[in-house]
Short mmCIF file of C-alpha atoms in Angstrom, two decimals:
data_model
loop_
_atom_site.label_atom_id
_atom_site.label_comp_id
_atom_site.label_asym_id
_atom_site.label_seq_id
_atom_site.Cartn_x
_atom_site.Cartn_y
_atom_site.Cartn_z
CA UNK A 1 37.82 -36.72 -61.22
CA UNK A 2 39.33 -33.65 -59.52
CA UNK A 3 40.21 -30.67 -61.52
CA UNK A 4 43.81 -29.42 -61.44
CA UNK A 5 44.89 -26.18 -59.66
CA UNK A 6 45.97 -24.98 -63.42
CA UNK A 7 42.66 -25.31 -64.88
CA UNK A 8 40.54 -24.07 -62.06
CA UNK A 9 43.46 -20.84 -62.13
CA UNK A 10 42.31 -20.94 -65.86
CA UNK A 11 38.69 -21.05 -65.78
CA UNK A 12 38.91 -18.36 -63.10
CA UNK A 13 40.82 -15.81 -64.79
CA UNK A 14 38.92 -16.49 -68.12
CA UNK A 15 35.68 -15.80 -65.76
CA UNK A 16 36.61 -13.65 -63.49
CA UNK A 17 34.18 -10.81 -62.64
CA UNK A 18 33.89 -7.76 -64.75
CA UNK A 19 34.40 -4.43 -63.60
CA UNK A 20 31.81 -2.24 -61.91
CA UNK A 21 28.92 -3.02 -59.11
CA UNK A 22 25.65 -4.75 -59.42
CA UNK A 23 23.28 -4.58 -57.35
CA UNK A 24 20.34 -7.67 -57.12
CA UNK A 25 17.32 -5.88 -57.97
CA UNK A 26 18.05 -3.24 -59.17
CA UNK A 27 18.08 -0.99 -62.39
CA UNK A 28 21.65 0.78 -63.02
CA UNK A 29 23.51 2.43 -66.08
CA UNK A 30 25.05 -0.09 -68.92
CA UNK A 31 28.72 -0.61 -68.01
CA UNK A 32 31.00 -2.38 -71.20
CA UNK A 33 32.62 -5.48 -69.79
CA UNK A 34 36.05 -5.03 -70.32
CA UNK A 35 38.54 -7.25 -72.84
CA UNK A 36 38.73 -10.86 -72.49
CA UNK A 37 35.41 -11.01 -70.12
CA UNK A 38 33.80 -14.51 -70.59
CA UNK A 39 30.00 -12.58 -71.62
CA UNK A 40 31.57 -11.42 -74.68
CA UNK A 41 29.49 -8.35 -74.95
CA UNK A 42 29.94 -6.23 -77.74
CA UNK A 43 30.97 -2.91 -76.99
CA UNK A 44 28.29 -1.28 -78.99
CA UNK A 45 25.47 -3.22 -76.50
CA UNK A 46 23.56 -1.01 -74.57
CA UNK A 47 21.61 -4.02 -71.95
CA UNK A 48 23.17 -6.24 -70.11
CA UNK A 49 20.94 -8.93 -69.32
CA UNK A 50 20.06 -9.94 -65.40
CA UNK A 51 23.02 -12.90 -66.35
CA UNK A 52 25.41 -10.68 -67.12
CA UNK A 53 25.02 -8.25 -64.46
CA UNK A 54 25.37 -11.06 -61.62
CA UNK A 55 28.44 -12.32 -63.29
CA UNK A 56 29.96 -8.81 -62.82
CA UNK A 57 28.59 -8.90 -59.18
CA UNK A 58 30.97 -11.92 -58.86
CA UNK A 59 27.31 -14.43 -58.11
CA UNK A 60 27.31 -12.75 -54.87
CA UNK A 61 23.55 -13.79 -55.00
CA UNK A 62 24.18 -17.43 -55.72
CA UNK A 63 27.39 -17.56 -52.87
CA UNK A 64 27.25 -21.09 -50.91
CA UNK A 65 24.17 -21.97 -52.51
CA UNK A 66 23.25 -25.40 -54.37
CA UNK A 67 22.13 -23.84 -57.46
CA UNK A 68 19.30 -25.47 -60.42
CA UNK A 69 18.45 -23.52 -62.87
CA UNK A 70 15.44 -23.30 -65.24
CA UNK A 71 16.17 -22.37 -68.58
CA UNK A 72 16.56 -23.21 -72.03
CA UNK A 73 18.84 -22.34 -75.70
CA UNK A 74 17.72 -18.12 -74.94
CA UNK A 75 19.59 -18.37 -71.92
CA UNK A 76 22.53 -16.76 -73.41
CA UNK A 77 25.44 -14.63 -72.88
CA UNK A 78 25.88 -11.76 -75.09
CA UNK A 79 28.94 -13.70 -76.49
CA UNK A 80 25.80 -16.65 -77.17
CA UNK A 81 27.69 -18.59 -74.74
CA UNK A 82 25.27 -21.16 -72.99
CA UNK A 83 24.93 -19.78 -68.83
CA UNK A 84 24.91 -22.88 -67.89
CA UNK A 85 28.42 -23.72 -69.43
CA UNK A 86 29.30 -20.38 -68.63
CA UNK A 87 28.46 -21.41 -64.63
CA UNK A 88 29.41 -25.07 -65.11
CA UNK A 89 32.72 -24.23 -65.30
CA UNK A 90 33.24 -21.19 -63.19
CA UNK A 91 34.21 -22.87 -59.49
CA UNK A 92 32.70 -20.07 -57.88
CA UNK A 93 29.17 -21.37 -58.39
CA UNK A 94 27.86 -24.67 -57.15
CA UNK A 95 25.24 -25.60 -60.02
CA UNK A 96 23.94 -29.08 -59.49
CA UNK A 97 21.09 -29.59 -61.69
CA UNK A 98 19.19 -28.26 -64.73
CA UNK A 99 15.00 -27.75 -65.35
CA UNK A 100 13.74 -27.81 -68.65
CA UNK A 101 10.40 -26.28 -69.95
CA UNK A 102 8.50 -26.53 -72.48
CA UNK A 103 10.71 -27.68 -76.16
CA UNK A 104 13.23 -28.50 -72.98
CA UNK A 105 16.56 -27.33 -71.95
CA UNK A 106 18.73 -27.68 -75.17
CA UNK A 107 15.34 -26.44 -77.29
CA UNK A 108 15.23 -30.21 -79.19
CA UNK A 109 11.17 -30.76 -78.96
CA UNK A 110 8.18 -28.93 -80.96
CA UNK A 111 5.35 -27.27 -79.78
CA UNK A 112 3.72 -29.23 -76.72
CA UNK A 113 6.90 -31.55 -76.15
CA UNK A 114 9.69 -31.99 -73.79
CA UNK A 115 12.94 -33.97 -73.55
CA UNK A 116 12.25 -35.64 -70.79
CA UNK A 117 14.27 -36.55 -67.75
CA UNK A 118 18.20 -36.61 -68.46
CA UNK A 119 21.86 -35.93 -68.29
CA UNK A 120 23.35 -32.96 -70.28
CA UNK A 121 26.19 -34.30 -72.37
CA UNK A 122 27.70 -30.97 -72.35
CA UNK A 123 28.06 -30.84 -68.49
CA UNK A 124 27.24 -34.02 -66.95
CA UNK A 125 24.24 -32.39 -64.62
CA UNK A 126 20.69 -34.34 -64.19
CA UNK A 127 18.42 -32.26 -66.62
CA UNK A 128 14.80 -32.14 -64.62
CA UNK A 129 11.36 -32.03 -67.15
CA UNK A 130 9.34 -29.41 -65.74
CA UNK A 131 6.87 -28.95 -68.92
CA UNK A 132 2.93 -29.57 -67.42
CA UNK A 133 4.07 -30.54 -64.08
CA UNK A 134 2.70 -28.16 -61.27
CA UNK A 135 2.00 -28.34 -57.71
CA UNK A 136 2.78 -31.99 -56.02
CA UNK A 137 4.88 -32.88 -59.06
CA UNK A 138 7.18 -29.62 -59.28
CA UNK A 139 7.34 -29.78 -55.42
CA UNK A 140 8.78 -33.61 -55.57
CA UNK A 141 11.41 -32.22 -58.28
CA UNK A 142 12.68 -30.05 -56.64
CA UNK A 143 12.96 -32.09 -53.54
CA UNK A 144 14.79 -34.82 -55.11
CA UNK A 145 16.94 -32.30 -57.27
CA UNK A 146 18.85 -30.92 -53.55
CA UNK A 147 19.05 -27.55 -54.90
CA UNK A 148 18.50 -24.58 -52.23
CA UNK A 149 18.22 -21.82 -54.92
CA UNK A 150 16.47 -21.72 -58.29
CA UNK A 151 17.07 -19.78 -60.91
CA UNK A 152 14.95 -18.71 -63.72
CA UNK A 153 16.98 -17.24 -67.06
CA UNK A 154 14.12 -17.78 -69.96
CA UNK A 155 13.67 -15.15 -72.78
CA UNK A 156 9.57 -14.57 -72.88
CA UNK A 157 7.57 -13.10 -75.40
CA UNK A 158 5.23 -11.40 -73.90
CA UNK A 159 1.90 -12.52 -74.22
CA UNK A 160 -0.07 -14.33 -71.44
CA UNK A 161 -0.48 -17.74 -72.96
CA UNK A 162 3.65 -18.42 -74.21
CA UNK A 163 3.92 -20.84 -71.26
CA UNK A 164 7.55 -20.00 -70.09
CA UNK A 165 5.95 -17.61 -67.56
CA UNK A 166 4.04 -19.98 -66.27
CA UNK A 167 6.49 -22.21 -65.86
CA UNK A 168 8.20 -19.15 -63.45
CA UNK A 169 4.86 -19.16 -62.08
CA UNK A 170 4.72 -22.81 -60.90
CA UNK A 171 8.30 -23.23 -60.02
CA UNK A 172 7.58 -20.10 -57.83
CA UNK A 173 5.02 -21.94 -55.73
CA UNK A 174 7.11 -24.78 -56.01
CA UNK A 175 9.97 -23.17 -54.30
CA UNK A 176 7.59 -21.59 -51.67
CA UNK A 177 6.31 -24.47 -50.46
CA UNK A 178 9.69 -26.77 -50.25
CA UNK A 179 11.26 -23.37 -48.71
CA UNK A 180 13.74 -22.78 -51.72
CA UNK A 181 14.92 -19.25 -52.65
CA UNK A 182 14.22 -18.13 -56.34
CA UNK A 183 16.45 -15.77 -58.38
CA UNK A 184 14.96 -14.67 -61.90
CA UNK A 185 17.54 -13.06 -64.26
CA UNK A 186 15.70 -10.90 -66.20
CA UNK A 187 15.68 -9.99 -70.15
CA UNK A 188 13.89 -7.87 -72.09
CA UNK A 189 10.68 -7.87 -73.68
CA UNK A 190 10.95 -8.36 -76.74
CA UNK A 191 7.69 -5.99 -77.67
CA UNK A 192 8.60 -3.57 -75.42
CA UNK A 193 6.92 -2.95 -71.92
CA UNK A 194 5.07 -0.12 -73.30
CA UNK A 195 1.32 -1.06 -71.88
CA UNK A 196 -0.60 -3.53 -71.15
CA UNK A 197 -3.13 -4.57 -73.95
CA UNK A 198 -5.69 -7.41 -74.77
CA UNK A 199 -8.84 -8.80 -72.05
CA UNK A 200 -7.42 -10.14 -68.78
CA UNK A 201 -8.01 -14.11 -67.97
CA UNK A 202 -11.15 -14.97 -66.21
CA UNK A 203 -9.87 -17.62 -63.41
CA UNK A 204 -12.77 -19.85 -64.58
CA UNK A 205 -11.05 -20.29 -67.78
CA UNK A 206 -7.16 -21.03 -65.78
CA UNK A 207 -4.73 -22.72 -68.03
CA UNK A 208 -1.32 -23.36 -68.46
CA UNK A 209 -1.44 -20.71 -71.38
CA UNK A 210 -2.43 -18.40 -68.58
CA UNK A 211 -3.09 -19.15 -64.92
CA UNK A 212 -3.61 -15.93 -63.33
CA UNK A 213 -5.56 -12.78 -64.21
CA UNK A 214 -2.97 -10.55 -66.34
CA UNK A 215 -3.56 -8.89 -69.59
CA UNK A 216 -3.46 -10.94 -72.83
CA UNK A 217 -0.37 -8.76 -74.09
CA UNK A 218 1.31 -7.96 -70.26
CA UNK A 219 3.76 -5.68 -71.45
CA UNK A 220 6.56 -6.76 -68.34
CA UNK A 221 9.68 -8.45 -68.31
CA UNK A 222 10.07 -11.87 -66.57
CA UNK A 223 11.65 -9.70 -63.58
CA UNK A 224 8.48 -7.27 -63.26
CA UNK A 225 6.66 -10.97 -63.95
CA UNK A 226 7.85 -12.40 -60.64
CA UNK A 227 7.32 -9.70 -58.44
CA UNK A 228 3.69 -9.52 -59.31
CA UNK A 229 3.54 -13.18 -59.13
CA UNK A 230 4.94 -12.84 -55.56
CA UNK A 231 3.09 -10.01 -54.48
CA UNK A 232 -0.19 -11.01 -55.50
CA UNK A 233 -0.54 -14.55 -56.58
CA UNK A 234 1.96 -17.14 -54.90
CA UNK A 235 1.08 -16.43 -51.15
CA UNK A 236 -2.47 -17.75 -52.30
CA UNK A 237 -1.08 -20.88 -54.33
CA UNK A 238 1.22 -21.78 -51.69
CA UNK A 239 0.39 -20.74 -48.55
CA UNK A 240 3.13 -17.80 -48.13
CA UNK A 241 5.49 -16.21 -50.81
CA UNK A 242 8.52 -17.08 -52.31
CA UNK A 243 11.76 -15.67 -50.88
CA UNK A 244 12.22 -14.18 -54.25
CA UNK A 245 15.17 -12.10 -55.71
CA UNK A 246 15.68 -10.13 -59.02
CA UNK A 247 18.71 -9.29 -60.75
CA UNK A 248 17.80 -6.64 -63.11
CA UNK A 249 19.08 -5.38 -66.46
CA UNK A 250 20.94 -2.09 -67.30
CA UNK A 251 20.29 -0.35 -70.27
CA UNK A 252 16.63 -1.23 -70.70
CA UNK A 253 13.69 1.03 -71.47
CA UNK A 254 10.18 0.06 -71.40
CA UNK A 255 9.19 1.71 -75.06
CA UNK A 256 12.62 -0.53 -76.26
CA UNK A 257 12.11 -3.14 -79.34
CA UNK A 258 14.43 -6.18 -79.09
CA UNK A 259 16.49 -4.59 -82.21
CA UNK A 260 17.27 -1.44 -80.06
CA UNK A 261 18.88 -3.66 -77.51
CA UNK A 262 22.48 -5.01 -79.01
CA UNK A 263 21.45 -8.31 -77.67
CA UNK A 264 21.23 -11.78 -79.80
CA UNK A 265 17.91 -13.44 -80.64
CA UNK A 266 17.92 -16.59 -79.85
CA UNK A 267 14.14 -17.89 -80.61
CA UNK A 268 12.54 -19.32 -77.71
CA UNK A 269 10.70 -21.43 -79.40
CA UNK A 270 10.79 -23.07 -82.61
CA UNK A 271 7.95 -21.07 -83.94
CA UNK A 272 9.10 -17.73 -83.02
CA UNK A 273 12.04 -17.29 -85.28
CA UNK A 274 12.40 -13.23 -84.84
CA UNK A 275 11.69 -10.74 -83.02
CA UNK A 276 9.30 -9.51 -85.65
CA UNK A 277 7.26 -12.45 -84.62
CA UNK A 278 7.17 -12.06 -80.84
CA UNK A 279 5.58 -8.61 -81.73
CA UNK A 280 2.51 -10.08 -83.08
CA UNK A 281 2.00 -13.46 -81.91
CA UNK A 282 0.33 -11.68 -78.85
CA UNK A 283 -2.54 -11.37 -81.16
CA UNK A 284 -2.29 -13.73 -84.19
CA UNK A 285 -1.58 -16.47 -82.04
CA UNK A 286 -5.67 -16.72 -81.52
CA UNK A 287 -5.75 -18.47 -84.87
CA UNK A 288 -4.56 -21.39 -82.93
CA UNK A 289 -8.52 -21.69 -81.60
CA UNK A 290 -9.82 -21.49 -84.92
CA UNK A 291 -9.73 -23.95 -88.15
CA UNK A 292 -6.99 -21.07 -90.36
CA UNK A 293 -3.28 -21.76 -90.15
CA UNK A 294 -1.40 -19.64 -88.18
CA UNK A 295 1.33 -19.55 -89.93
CA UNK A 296 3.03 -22.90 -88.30
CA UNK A 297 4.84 -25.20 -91.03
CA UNK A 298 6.48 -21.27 -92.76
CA UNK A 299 9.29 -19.38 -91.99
CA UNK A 300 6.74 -16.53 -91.07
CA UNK A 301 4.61 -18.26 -88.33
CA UNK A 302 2.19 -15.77 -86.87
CA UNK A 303 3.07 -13.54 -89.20
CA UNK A 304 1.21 -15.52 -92.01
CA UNK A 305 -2.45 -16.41 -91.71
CA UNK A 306 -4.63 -18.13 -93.63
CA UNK A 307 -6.92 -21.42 -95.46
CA UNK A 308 -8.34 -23.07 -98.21
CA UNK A 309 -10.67 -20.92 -99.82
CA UNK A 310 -9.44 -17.96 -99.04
CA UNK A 311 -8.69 -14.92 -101.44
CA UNK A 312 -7.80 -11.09 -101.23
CA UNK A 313 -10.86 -10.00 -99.82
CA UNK A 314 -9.25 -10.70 -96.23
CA UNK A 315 -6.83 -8.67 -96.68
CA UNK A 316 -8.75 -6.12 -98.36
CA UNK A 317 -11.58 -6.47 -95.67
CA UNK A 318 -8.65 -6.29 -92.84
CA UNK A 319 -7.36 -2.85 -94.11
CA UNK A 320 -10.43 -1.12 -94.20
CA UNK A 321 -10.16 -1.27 -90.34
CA UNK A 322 -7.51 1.27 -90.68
CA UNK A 323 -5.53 -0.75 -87.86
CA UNK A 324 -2.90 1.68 -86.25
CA UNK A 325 0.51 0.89 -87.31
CA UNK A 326 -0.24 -2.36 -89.80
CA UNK A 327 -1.09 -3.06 -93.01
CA UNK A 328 -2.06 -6.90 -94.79
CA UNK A 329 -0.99 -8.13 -97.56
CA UNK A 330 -2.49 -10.98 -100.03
CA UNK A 331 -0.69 -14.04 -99.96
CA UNK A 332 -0.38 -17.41 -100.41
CA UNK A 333 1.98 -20.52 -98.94
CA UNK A 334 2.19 -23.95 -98.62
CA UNK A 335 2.69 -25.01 -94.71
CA UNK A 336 5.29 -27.87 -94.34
CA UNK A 337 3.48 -28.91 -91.50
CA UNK A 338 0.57 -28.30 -88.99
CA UNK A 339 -3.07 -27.14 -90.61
CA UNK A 340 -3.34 -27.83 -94.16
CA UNK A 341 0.61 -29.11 -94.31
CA UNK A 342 1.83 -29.45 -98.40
CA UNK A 343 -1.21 -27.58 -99.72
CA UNK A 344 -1.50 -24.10 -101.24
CA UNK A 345 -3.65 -21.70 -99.23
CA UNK A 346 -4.37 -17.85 -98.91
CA UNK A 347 -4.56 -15.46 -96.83
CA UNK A 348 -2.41 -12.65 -95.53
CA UNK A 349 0.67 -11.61 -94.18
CA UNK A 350 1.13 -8.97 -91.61
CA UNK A 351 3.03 -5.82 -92.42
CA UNK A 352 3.70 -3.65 -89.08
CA UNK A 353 5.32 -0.28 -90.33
CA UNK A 354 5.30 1.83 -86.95
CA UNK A 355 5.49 -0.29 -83.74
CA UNK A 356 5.22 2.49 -81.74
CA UNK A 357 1.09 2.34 -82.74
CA UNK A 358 0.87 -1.09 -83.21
CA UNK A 359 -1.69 -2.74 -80.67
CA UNK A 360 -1.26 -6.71 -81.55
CA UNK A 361 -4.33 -7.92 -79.66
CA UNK A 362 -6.95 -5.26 -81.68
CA UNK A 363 -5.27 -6.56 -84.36
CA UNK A 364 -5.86 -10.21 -83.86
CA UNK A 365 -9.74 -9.06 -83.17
CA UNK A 366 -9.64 -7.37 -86.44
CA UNK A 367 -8.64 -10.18 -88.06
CA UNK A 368 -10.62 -12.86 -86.75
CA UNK A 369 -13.85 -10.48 -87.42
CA UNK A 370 -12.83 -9.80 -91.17
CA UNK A 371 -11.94 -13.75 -91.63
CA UNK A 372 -15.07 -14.63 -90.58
CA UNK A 373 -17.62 -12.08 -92.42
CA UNK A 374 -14.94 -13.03 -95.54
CA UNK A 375 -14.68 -16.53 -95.85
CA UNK A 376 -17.33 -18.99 -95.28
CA UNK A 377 -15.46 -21.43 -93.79
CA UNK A 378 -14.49 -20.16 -90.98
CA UNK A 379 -14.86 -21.92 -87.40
CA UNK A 380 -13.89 -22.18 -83.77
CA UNK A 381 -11.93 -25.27 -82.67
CA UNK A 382 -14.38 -27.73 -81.42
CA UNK A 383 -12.79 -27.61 -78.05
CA UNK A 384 -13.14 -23.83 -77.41
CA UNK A 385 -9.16 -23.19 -77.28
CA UNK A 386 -9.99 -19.87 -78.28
CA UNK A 387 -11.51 -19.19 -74.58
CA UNK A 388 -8.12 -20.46 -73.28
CA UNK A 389 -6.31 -17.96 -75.40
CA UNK A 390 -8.73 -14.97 -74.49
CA UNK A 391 -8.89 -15.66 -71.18
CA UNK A 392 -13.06 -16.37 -71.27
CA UNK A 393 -15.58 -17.34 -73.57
CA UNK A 394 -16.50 -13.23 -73.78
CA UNK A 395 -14.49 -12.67 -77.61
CA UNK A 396 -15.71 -15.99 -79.15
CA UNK A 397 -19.64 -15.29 -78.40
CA UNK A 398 -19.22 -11.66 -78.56
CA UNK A 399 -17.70 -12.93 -82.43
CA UNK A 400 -20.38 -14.96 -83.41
CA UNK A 401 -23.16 -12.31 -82.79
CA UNK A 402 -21.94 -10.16 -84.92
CA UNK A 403 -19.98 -8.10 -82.79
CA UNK A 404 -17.26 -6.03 -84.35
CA UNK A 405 -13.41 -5.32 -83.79
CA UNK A 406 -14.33 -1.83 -81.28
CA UNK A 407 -17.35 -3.39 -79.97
CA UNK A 408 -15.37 -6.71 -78.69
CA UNK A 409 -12.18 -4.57 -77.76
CA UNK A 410 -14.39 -1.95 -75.57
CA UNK A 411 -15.76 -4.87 -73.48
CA UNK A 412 -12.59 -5.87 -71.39
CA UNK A 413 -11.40 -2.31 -71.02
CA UNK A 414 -12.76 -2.45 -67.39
CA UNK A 415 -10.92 -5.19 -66.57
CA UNK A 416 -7.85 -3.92 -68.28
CA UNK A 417 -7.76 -0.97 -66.36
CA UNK A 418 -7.95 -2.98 -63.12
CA UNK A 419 -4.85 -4.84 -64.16
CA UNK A 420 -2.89 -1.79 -65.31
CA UNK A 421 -3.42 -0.40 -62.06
CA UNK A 422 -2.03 -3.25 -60.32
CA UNK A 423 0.97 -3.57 -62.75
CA UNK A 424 2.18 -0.06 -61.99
CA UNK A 425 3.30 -1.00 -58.85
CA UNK A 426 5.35 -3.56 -59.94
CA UNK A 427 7.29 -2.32 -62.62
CA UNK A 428 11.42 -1.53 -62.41
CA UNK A 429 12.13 0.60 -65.86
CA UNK A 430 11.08 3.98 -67.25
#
């Protein structure tokens, strides 16, 4: 049905843009939307998100375009407003269709789920599946969606195998190929884009936890993400590169925690409650190759490790590593589901008193040496996960030979050097 002349007057005085100039791409000076804007960003925030920035730019960058976007419940206004209701009902953009990832668009599915192919009820608009589908399969998506632009407004978390980047990955090859433009709306990292940390993937061992060579812990945003992708990975995938635009954020700064930002946490996933957890799961999430709980089934996932059998000697064995910027704890929980769901277990929980020091890949090293040396039970996953996670097979043999935390963190410094070189070039913050 058409919309009346009043209500599209309404929507676009409610949404009209907010003061000040935004240019796509590039890094500028916070400006505080001004009363009654529809981003509802407190005055006290310092970042305005990539979303918010081409609001106040009007959408220039989406103007005439068929617009899909891929996104999910942290693609937010600072108000918490959804973008796409935000864009739904703003008649300057044409937004036809929706792609969800991985837990899917409205965030309804657990780890390794979707929601399939459907309609929002909020909007109306065909809701694409995009989680596991790649190459022919993303291409034919996109074809039948009829969009000519696709955007990309997903909060990451920073390590190589969260697969939201590789979803922007695929749908990046996807768009080069069926000739689409892409627009990625960036957010921060919520670890901070200090450094780069952790081995780099060995293509051998390509995933969709990690499908290119970067650095377990990549230390980017989803911005810095896609030009690297672009510059040295899509051209190969798809036979030439994406025609690829970033709207950056304002206010940013790469040794920023998500606290220090003013922005809301929505958690990506269902297992990554807080920011607290992002910073870690870099590193703890390699308990998900081995037989411990990591933490799934608490309301401290990642941040709680541990298995039957297990007593304070972990944690005692895990501080004598004198970790930078962490300390463990002795504890015990009962997961409500996953590994060893309704049973008491021990372990520890992680305690990270200066972030600034903090390297969460050493400490997921540390910790899988000390578990195993402690605890007798201790094993791989049958199926080798673990060499997904790492990136190779290097950390789990390196592990059972004896190897200890420096010794297995010294061997992919090489590699990690090569990588930090390239990611210089792509980076847009101080």
């Amino acid at each position: 049905m058409l919309r009346s002349l009043e209500s599209k007057v309404s929507r676009r005085g409610l949404i009209a843009a907010t003061a000040g100039t935004m240019a796509a791409g590039t890094a500028g000076t916070a400006t505080a939307a001004p009363a009654g804007a529809p981003t509802g960003a407190p005055p006290q925030g310092r970042v305005r998100t990539g979303f918010e920035r081409m609001v106040a730019d009007g959408y220039r960058v989406l103007g005439g375009r068929r617009v899909g976007v891929v996104t999910n419940p942290t693609g937010v206004t600072a108000g918490v407003r959804h973008i796409v209701d935000v864009m739904h009902a703003d008649d300057r953009v044409n937004l036809t269709a929706v792609f969800g990832p991985e837990h899917g668009f409205r965030g309804t599915a657990q780890a390794g789920g979707s929601e399939g192919r459907t309609e929002d009820p909020a909007t109306g608009l065909p809701v694409y599946d995009t989680y596991l589908k790649s190459g022919q399969a993303l291409v034919d998506i996109f074809r039948e969606s009829g969009v000519d632009t696709v955007v990309f407004d997903i909060q990451d978390a920073g390590a190589r195998f969260y697969t939201y980047i590789w979803t922007l990955y695929d749908c990046m090859v996807a768009a080069a190929v069926t000739g689409k433009r892409f627009v990625v709306l960036d957010r921060p990292n919520p670890a901070g884009g200090r450094g780069a940390y952790g081995p780099v993937l060995d293509k051998a061992y390509a995933t969709f936890v990690g499908r290119e060579p970067i650095a377990q812990a990549h230390g980017m945003t989803v911005a810095e993400l896609a030009r690297l992708y672009n510059g040295e990975f899509v051209k190969k995938a798809a036979g030439r590169a994406v025609e690829l635009e970033t709207v950056e954020m304002s206010g940013w700064r790469r040794g920023d925690f998500f606290d220090e930002t003013g922005l809301p946490w929505v958690p990506p996933s269902p297992n990554m409650p807080t920011p607290d957890t992002a910073l870690v799961y870099s590193g703890t999430c390699l308990f998900e190759g081995t037989n411990l709980s990591e933490g799934r089934g608490t309301t401290r996932p990642f941040e709680l490790l541990g298995a039957e059998g297990v007593d304070r000697r972990w944690a005692e064995a895990a501080n004598a590593l004198e970790l930078p910027g962490v300390r463990f704890r002795e504890a015990y929980f009962a997961p409500t589901f996953s590994k060893f769901q309704g049973r008491t277990i021990g372990g520890v929980q992680l305690h990270v008193h200066d972030r600034e020091s903090f390297d969460p890949v050493r400490t997921g090293i540390g910790l899988l040496v000390t578990a195993k040396k402690v605890w007798s039970g201790f094993a791989w996953r049958e199926d080798h996960w673990i060499d997904k996670l790492t990136g190779s097979a290097g950390v789990r043999t390196m592990i059972d030979k004896g190897a200890g935390t420096d010794e297995v963190v010294a061997a992919w410094q090489d590699g990690l050097a090569a990588f930090r070189a390239v990611r210089r070039r792509y980076l847009r913050y101080r």
